[in-house]
Every structure is written in structure tokens, then in C-alpha cells.
Coordinates of C-alpha atoms in Angstrom, one line a residue:
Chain A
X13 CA -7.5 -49.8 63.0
X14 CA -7.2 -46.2 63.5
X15 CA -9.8 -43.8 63.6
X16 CA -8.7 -40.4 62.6
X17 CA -11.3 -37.2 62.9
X18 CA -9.9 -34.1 61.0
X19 CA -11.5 -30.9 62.0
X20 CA -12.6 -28.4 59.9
X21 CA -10.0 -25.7 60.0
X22 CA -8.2 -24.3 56.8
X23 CA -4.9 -24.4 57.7
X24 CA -5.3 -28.6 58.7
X25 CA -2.9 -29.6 55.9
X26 CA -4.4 -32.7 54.1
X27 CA -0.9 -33.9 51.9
X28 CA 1.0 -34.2 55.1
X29 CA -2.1 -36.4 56.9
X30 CA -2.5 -38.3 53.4
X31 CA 1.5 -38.9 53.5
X32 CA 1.7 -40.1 56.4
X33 CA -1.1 -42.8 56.2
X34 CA 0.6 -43.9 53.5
X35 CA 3.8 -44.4 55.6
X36 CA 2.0 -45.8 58.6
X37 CA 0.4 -48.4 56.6
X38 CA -2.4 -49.3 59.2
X39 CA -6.0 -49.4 58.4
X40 CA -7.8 -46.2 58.8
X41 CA -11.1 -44.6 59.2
X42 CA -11.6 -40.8 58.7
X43 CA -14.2 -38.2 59.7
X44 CA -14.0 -34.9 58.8
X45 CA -15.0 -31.4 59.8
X46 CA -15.6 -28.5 57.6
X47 CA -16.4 -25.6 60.2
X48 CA -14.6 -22.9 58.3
X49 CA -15.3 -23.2 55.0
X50 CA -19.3 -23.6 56.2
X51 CA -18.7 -20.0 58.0
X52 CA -16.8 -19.0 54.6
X53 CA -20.2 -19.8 52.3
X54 CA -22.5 -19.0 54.8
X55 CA -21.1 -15.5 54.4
X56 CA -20.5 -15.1 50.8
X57 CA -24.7 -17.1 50.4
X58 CA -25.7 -13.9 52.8
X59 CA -26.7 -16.3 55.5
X60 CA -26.3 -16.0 59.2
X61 CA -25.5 -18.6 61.0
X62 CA -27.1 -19.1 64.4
X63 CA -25.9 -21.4 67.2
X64 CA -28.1 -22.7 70.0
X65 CA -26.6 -22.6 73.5
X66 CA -28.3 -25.4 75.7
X67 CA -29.3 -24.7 79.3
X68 CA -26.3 -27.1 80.2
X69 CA -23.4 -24.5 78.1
X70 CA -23.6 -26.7 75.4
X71 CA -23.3 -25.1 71.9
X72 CA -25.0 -26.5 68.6
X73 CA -26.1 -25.2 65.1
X74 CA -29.3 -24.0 64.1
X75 CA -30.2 -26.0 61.5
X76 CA -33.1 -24.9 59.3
X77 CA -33.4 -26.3 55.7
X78 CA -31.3 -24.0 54.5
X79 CA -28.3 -25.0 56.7
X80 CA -29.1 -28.5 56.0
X81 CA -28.8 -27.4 52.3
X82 CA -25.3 -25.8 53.1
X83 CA -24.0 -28.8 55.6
X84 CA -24.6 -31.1 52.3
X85 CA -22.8 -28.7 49.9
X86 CA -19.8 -27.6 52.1
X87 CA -19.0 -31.2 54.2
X88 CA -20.8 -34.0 52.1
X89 CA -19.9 -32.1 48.7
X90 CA -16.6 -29.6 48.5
X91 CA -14.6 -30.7 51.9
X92 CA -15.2 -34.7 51.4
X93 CA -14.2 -34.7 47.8
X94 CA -11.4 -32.5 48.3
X95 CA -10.3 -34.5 51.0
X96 CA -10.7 -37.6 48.9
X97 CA -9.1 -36.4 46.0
X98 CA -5.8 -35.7 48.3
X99 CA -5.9 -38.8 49.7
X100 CA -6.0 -40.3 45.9
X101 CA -3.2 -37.9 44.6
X102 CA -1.2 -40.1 47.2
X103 CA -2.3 -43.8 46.0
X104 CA -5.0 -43.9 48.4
X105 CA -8.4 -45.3 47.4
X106 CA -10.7 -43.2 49.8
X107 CA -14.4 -43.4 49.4
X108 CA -16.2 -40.0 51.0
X109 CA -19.5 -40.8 51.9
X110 CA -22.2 -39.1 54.3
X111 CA -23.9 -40.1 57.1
X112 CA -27.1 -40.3 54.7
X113 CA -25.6 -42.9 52.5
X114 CA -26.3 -46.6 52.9
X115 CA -27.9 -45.3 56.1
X116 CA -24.3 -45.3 57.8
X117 CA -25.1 -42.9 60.4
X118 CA -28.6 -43.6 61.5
X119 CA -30.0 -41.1 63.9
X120 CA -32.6 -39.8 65.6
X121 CA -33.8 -36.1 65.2
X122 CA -34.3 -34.3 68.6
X123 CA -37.8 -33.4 68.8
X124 CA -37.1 -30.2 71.1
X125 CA -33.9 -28.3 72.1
X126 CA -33.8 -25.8 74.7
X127 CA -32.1 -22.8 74.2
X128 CA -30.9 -20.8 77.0
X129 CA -31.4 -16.8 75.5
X130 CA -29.9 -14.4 77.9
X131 CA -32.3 -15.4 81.1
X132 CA -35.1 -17.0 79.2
X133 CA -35.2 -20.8 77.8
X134 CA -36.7 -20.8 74.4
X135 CA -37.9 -24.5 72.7
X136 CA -36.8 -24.8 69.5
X137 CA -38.7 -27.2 67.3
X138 CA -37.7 -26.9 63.5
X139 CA -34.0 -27.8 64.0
X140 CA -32.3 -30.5 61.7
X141 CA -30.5 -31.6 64.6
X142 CA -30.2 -35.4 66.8
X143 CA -27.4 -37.8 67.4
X144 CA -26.5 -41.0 65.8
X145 CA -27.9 -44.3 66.9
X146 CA -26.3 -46.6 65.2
X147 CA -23.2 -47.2 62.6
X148 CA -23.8 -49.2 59.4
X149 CA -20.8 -51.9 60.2
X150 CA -21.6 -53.9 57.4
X151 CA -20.9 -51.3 55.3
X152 CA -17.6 -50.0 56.8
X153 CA -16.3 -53.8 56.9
X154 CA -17.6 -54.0 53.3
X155 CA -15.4 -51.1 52.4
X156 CA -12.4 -51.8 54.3
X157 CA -12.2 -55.1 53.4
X158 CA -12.2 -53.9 49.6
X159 CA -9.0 -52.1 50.6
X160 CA -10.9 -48.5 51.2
X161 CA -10.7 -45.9 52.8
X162 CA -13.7 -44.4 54.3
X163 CA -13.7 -41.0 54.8
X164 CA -17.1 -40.1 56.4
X165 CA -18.4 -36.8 57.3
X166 CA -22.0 -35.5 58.1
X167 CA -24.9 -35.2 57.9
X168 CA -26.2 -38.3 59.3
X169 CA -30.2 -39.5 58.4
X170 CA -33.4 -40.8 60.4
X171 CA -35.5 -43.4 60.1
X172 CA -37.9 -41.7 58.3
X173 CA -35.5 -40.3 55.2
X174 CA -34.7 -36.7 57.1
X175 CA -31.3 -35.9 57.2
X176 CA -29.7 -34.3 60.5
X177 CA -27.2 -32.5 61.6
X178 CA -25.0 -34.7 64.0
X179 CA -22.3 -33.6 66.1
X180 CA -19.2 -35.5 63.9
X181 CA -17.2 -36.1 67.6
X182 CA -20.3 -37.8 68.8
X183 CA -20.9 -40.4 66.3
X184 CA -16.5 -40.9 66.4
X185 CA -17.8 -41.9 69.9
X186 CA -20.7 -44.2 68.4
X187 CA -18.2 -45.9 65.6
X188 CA -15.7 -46.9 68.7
X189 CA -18.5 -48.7 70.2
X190 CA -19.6 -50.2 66.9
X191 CA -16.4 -51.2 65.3
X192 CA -14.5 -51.5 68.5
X193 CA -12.0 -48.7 67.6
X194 CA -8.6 -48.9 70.2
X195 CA -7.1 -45.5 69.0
X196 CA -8.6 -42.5 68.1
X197 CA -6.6 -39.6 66.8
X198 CA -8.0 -36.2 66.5
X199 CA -6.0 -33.7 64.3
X200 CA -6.9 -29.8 64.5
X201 CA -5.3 -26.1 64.1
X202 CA -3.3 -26.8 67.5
X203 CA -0.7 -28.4 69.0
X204 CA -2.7 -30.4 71.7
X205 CA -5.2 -29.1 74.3
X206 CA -3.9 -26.2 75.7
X207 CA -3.7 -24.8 79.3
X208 CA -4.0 -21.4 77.8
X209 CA -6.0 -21.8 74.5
X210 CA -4.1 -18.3 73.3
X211 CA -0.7 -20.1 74.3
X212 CA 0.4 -22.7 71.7
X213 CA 3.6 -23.8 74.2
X214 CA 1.2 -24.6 76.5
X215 CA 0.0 -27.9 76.0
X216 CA -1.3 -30.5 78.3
X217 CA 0.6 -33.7 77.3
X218 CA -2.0 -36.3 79.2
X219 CA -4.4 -36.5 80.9
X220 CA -5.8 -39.5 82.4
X221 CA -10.0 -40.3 82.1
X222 CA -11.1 -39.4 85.7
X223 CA -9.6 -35.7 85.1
X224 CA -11.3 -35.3 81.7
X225 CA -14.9 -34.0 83.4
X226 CA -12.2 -30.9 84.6
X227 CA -11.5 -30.5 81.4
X228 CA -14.3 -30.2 79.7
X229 CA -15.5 -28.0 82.9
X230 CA -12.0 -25.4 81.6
X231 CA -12.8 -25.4 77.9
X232 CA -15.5 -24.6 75.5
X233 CA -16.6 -24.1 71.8
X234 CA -15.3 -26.8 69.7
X235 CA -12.6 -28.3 72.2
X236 CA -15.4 -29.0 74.7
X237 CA -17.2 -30.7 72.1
X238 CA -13.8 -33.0 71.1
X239 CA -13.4 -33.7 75.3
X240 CA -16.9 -34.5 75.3
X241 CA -17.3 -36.9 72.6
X242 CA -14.3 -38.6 73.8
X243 CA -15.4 -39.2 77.2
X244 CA -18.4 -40.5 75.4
X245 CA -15.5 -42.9 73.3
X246 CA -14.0 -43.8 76.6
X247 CA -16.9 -45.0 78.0
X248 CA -17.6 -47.2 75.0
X249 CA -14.2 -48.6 75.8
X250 CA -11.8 -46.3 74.1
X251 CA -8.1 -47.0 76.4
X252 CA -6.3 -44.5 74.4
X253 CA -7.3 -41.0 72.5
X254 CA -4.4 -39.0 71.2
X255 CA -4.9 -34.7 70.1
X256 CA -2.6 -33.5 67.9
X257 CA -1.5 -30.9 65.4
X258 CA -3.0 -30.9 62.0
X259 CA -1.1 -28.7 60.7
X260 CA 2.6 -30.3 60.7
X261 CA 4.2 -33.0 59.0
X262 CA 3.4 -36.4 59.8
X263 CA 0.6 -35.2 61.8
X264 CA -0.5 -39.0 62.8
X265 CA 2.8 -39.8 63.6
X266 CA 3.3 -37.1 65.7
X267 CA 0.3 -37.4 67.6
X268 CA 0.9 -41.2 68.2
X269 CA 4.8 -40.4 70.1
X270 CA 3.2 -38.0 72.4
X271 CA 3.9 -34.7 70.4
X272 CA 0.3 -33.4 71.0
X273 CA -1.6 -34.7 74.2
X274 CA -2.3 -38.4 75.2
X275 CA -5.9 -39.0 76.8
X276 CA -5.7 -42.5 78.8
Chain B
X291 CA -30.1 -54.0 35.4
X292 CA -31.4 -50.9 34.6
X293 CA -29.3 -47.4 34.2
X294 CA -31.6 -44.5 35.0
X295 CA -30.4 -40.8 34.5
X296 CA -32.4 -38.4 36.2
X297 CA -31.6 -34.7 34.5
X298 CA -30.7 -31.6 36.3
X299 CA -34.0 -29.9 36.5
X300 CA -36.0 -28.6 39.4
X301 CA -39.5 -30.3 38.4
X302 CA -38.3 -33.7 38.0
X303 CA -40.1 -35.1 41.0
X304 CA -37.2 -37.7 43.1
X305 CA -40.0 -39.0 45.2
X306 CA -42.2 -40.6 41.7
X307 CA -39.0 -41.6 40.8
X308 CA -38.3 -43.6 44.3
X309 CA -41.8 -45.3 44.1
X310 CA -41.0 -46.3 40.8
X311 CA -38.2 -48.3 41.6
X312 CA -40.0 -49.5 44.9
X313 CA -42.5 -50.8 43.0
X314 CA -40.5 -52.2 39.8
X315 CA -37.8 -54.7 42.1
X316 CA -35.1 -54.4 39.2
X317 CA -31.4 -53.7 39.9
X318 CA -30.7 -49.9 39.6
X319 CA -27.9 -47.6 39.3
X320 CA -28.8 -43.5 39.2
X321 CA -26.5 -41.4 37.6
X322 CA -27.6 -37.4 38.0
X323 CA -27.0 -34.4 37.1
X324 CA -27.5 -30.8 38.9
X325 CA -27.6 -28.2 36.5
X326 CA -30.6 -26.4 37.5
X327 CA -29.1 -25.6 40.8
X328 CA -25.5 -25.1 40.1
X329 CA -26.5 -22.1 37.9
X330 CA -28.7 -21.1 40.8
X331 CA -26.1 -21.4 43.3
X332 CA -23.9 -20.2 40.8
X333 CA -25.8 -16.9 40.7
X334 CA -26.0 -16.6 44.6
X335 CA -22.3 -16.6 45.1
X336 CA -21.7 -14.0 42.4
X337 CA -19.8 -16.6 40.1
X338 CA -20.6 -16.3 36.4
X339 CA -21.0 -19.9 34.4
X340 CA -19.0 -19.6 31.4
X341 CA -19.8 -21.9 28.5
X342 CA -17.2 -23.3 25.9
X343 CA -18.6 -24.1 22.6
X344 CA -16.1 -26.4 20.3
X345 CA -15.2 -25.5 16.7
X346 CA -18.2 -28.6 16.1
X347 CA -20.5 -27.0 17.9
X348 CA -20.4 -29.2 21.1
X349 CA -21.1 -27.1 24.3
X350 CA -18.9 -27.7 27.8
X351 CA -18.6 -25.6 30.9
X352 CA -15.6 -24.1 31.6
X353 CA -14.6 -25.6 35.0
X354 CA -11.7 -23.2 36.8
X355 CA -10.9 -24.2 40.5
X356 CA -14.1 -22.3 41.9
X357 CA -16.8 -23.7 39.3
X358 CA -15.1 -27.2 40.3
X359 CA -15.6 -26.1 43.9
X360 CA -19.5 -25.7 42.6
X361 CA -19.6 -28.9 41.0
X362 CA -18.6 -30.9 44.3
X363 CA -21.4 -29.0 46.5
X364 CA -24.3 -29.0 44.3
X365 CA -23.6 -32.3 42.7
X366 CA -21.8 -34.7 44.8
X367 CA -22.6 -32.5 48.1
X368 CA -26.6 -30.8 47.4
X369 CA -28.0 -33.5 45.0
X370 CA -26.4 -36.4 45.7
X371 CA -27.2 -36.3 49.2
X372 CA -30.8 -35.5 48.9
X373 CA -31.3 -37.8 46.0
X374 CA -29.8 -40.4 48.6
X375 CA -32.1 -39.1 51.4
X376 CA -35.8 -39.1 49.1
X377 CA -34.5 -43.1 48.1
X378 CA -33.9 -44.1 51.9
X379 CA -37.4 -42.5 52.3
X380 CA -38.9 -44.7 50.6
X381 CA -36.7 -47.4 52.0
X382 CA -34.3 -47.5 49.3
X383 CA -30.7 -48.2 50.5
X384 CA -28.9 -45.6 48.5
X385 CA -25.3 -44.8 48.2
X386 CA -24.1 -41.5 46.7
X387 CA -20.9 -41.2 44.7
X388 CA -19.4 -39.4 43.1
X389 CA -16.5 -40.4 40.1
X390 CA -13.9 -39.4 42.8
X391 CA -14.9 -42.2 45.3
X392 CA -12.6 -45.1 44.5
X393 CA -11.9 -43.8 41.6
X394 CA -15.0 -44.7 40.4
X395 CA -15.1 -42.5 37.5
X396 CA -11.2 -42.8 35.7
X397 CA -10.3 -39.4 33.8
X398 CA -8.1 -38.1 31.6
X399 CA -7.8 -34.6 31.6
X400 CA -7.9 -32.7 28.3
X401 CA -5.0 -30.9 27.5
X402 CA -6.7 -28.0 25.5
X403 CA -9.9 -27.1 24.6
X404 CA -10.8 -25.2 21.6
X405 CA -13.4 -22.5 22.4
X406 CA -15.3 -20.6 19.0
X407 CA -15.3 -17.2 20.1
X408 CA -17.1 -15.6 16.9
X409 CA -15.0 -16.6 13.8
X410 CA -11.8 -17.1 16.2
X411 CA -10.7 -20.4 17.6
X412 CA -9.0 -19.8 21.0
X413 CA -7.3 -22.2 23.2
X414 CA -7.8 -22.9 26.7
X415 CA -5.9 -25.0 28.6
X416 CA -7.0 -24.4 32.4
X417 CA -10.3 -25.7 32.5
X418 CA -10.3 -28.9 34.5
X419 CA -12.4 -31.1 31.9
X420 CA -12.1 -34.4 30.4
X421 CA -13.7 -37.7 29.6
X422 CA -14.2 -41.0 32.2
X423 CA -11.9 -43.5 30.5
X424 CA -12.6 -46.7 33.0
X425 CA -15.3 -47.2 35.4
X426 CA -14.6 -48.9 38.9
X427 CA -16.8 -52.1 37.8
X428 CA -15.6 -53.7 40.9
X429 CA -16.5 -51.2 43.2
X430 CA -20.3 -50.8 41.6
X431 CA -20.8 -54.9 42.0
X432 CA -19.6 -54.2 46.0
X433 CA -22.4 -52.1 46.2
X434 CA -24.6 -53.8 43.9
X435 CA -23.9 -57.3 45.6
X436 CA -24.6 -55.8 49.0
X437 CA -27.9 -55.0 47.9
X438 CA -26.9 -51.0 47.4
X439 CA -28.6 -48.7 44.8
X440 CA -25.3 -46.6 43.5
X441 CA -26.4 -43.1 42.8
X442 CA -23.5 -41.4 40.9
X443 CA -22.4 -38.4 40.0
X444 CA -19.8 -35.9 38.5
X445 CA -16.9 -35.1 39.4
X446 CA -14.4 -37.5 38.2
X447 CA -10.9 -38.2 39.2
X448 CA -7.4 -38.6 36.9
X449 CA -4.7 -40.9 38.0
X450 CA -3.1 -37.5 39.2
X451 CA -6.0 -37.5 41.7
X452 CA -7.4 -34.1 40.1
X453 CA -10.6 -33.5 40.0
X454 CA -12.1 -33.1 36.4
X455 CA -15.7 -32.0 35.0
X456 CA -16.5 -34.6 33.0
X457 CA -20.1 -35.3 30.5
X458 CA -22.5 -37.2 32.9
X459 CA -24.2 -39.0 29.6
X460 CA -21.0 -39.6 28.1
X461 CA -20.3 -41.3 31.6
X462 CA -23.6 -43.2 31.2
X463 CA -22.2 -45.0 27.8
X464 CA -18.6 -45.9 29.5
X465 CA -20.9 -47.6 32.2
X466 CA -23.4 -49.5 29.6
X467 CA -19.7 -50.3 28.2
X468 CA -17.9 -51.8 31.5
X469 CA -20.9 -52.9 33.2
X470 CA -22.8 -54.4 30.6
X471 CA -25.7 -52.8 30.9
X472 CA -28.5 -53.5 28.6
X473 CA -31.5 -50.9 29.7
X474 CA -30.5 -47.0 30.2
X475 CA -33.5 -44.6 30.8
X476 CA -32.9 -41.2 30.5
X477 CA -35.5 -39.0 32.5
X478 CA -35.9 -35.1 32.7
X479 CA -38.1 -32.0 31.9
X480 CA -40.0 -33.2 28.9
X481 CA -42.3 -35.9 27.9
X482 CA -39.8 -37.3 25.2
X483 CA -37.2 -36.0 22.5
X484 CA -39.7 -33.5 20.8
X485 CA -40.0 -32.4 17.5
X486 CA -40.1 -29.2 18.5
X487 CA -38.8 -28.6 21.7
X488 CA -41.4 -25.5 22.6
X489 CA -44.1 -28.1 21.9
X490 CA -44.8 -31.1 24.0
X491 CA -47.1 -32.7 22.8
X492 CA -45.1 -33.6 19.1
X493 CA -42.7 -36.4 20.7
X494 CA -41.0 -38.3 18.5
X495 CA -41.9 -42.0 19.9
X496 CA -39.6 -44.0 18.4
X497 CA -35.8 -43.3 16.9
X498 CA -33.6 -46.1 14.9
X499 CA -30.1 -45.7 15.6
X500 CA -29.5 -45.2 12.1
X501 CA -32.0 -42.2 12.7
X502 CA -29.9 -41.0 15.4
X503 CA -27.0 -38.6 13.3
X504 CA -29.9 -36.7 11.8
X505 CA -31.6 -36.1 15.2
X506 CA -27.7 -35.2 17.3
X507 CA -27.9 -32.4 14.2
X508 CA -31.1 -31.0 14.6
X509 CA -30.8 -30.7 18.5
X510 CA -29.1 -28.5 20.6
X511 CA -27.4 -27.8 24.5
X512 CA -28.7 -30.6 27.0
X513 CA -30.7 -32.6 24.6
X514 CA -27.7 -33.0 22.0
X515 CA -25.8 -34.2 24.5
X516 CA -28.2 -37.0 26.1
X517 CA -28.1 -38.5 22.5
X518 CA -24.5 -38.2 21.7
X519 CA -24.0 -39.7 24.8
X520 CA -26.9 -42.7 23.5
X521 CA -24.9 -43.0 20.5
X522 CA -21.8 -43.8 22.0
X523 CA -23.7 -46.0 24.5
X524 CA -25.3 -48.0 21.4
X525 CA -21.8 -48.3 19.7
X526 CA -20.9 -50.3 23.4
X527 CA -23.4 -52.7 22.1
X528 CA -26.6 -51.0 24.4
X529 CA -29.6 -52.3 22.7
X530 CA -32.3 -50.1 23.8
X531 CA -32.5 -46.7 25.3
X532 CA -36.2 -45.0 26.7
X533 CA -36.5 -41.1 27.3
X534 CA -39.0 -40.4 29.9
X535 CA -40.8 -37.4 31.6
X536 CA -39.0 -37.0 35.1
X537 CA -41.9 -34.6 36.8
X538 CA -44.4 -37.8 36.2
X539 CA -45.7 -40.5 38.2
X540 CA -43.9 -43.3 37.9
X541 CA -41.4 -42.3 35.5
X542 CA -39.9 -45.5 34.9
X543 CA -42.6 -47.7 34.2
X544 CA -44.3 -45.1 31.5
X545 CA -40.5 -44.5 29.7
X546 CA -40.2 -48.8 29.8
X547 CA -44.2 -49.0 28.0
X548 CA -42.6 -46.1 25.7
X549 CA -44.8 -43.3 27.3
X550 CA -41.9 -41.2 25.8
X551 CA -39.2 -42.1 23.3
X552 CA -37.2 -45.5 22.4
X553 CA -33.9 -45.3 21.0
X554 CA -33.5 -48.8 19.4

């Protein structure tokens, strides 16, 4: 079983990632981004999106109820069902569901986050935000043994009925644990992680577990987050995460011969 | 088995509706609607909802690419989701999908549409409508059997994998067909079909099918559509049908004890 996480870029081209899983023929298990399009409709709905930066560098989104009403439309609604629809255009019976459904991603809502603002540390209390606790197996098996294809995206939801904003390469690193996932593939608007994140020839082809903390150390944004919920993976017992370029044909394929780079 | 349709509007309350089925132990499946907030959202993001009316007087949106873009975040993204979310709050494990999900909802795509512009009849042939043809009866007794509440939604899927706008009720009397489903209740912003519609309190409490041509005549928009969709539901052999007030406690049980209207 392979669990493929397609960020949320435009120019990730969904036909070539649906063609090839057709070819590959393996079981998979997709979760998606939708990062762009959010920032698109944000825009056009007049609202600003605001990021918290954690004392630690780590970046997350503010999410009032508003964003939680825009994370629902833009991942759960247009980008799942678009994603769905492509994968069905090429004979493949995807399901998109949210973390919310069926309680599939259960988490637990952070009841303070501390944001570092210029030399200050504000607490933040009214953000949508936590991290998965636990995958609904049952439900995956149930699907994947009907011959689906789950295609899962946030946001996730707590105990208590609130949905949350999760970080999506996180709970990848919860549903390795859970379903005891042995390759992870994680397709985005690059070739690979980069030495030089403005130089596309530059890409790091492996990079072996006990360098990855200097990695995430060298990067940031979004690529920090991807290092970081794979170390997360590895620790769950990932042996093999492979980054690769979302944008080309037979993306998966690609990624899997080493075209893109080879975390072990 | 019961079939509840909770309407589009923004004072049917989700949360009597949860502790309704809490309380009543039956099998459900929810099919909704959204249309209160798609125009809303509509508005917000500049887009202007345009309305086909058929040479017969029948009354369809006209879905281009962006109002299906709509459709996906406020139904199957918005609603769907927080539908799901107010069930799990009352521990309710909910599911939400929408036609597109395992091709839950089988289109076909209509070729034209004939739009009464004044005395002309114009044809349009871009608008991405249709009508569910088969419903993914397997799919729903999954759910069902793994003690799931389906909560479904527009939009459906063709065998080309597009995405099409199709008539939620109409979808309601395909399921009673291929599901076999012997109760439907159809809840929303009124306490019953009404005699006249700017006056609550004259609801018509009980319609004969027979009955059922003269009333589809003398009603118009949403409410000509939930019994059209009835009718076709009755002709798959559904015995009963109850209308019920949505923005009421416990909805279901009122509609069942024909607090509103029964079709029969």
C-alpha cells in the first residue's frame, strides 16, 4: 500500500498522478493539499489570511470560524471533489472524505498556541487548530477493501463535534503508524528537496534519517513542514519516504526510481 | 429506514435535527441541500446565479464551470462538512458524500436545455446539468452495514467522470427506487406544504397522490420541485411521504405524528 500526499499547488497535474495509479496498479491512499486555491478565495472573499509563527519557527494558520468555513469549502469541497472526479475520469473509484467524516481523523484542539510577534509571545486561544490522535482504520480497511480509493484531506474533528485544522503532513505521519504504511510518496511543484529552493537542478537525491533534523534546520515554510511530518513517519516506522515532482508525467513512478529525492 | 431531506435554508436548526435521530434509533440516510448559502457565497465572490426556466415551467440553475466550483464548496465542502460535524456532536457517526464519491450519484449529462427567455425558446448546451440515473446501492449498505449515517449531497458524476448539477429531490426518488426505501421526510423552512405560502398557519395536512398533479400546478420554485420529486418517488412504489418544519424541535418525530403534511 502506498500512501501518496499531493500538495496544494496549481500547477500539481492530477491526470498524470491519476494515470499513473492506474498503471501502477497497487493499492493507494491519498491526502491532499489545497494551499493555493485557499490563498486564491481568501482573496477574492476579502479575507486575510494570518499565519501564526510559534516560538520554536514553526508556522501554522490562524483559524477563526471563518477560515474553518473556507478550509471546508476549498479542501473538503472544490479540491477533494475535483481531485475525485479526475481520478474517476480515469476508472478509479475514489471516495473524498474529510477528516470530520466517520470521525477519520480524530483530534485534539490545542487549547493555547504561542505566537512569537516580533519580540513579544502572544497566547492565542480561539484558533481552530490541534493534531490528529487517531485514524479511523476500520473505516479505511472498509473502503479499501470495497476496492476504493480514499482520498482524504482536512479538516480533521474532536471529540466534542469541533472541527480543526490539522497539519495534513502530520496526520500522513499518524496513518503510517495506524495502517502501517512502508512507502510514502509526497508529490509537489518541485523536482525534489532542493539545495537551493530557487534552483530546480539542485536537488538532494537522498538523504538518510539521522541527517533529516539538518534539513529541516535549512528549510522552512511548507518544505519544513513535509521534513517534519516525515521524521514524525519515520519514527512511526516509515523505512522509505520518496519527494517528487507533481508536476510531470508518471509523477509516482518517477518519484519511486529515484527521480526526485529518496528519504531512508 | 428512513430518508430525511433537510432543505437549504439558514433556520433549519441541524442540532433538533441530530437529537431527533439520537432519540428515534431508526436507520437514516440525509440527503441536503445548500441553497441558502450558495446564493450567499455566490454574492460574496461577485458571481451572479443564473436561473433556467424550461418551456414547462420547471426552474434549474445554470451550472457553468465556476457555479459548479460553488456547488462543490458550499454543498459537498460548507454543508456537508458541518452537517457531518453537528451529527458527530451528538455522537452520530456521520459520513458526508457527495454523488461524486464512488460514483455514488450515476449521471447523465443533458445535452441541451431549453431556457424561455420571454416568448423565445433558446438553447443552452454548456451548463453541466443532468439527472442521477443509478445510485451506488452497494456503497450506501457499506456505510449503512458499518453502522454509518450517509449524509449526501449534490454534485453528481457521469461515467465521463464530469461533474454535473443534478435535482437533490429528484435524487431522493432514484434512492427510494434502488434502495427500497419506504419513509422519505422532507424538512425545511415551513411548517408543511401551505395553502398559501405567505401564511403558515393554513397547511394542508394531508395530500392523496391522486391530489398530487393539482398541487405540483399550483406551486412554484423550491416547493414544486420537493413534490415533483415525491411524485416520481411514489411512482418507485414509496408509500408515504411527511413534510416537516426544519427550524423545530424534533423535526422528525412531529413530521412522522403529521405535525406537518403526509403525502400518501
Amino acid at each position: 500500500m502506498i500512501l501518496i500526499k499531493i500538495g496544494g499547488g496549481k500547477n500539481i497535474n492530477w491526470e498524470y498522478i491519476a494515470q499513473d495509479i492506474k498503471d501502477l496498479k497497487e493499492q493507494v491512499i491519498i491526502v491532499h493539499g489545497a494551499n493555493a486555491w485557499m490563498t486564491e478565495i481568501s482573496q477574492k472573499l476579502g479575507l486575510t489570511e494570518r499565519t501564526i509563527i510559534s516560538p520554536s519557527g514553526q508556522t501554522s494558520r490562524y483559524t477563526d470560524n471563518k477560515t474553518m468555513d473556507l478550509i471546508t469549502m476549498v479542501y473538503s469541497g472544490l479540491i477533494n471533489k475535483k481531485i475525485v472526479a479526475t481520478l474517476q475520469k480515469f476508472g478509479l473509484n475514489a471516495i473524498g472524505l474529510a477528516g470530520v467524516d466517520g470521525k477519520l481523523w480524530l483530534g485534539k484542539r490545542k487549547d493555547v498556541i504561542l505566537s512569537q510577534e516580533g519580540t513579544k509571545i502572544k497566547t492565542i486561544r480561539d484558533s481552530l487548530t490541534g493534531n490528529v490522535i487517531s485514524v479511523n482504520k476500520k473505516l479505511i480497511a472498509l473502503l479499501l477493501g470495497a476496492g476504493y480509493i480514499p482520498v482524504l484531506t482536512i479538516p480533521a474533528i474532536t471529540e466534542k463535534g469541533e472541527m480543526i485544522n490539522v497539519d495534513n503532513d502530520r496526520a500522513v505521519a499518524l496513518m503510517v503508524k495506524d495502517l502501517n504504511i512502508k512507502t510514502v510518496i509526497m508529490l509537489f511543484e518541485a523536482p525534489g528537496l532542493l539545495k537551493d529552493k530557487d534552483d530546480e537542478k539542485l536537488v538532494i537525491k537522498t538523504i538518510k534519517f539521522d541527517q533529516l533534523d539538518k534539513y529541516i534546520k535549512n528549510s522552512e515554510g511548507r518544505m519544513r513542514k513535509k521534513l517534519l511530518g516525515m521524521k514524525e513517519a519515520f519514527t512511526h516506522g516509515l523505512p522509505k519516504a520518496y519527494f517528487g515532482d507533481g508536476r510531470i508525467k508518471s509523477p509516482i513512478t518517477a518519484a519511486l526510481k529515484g527521480g526526485g529525492t529518496i528519504i531512508s
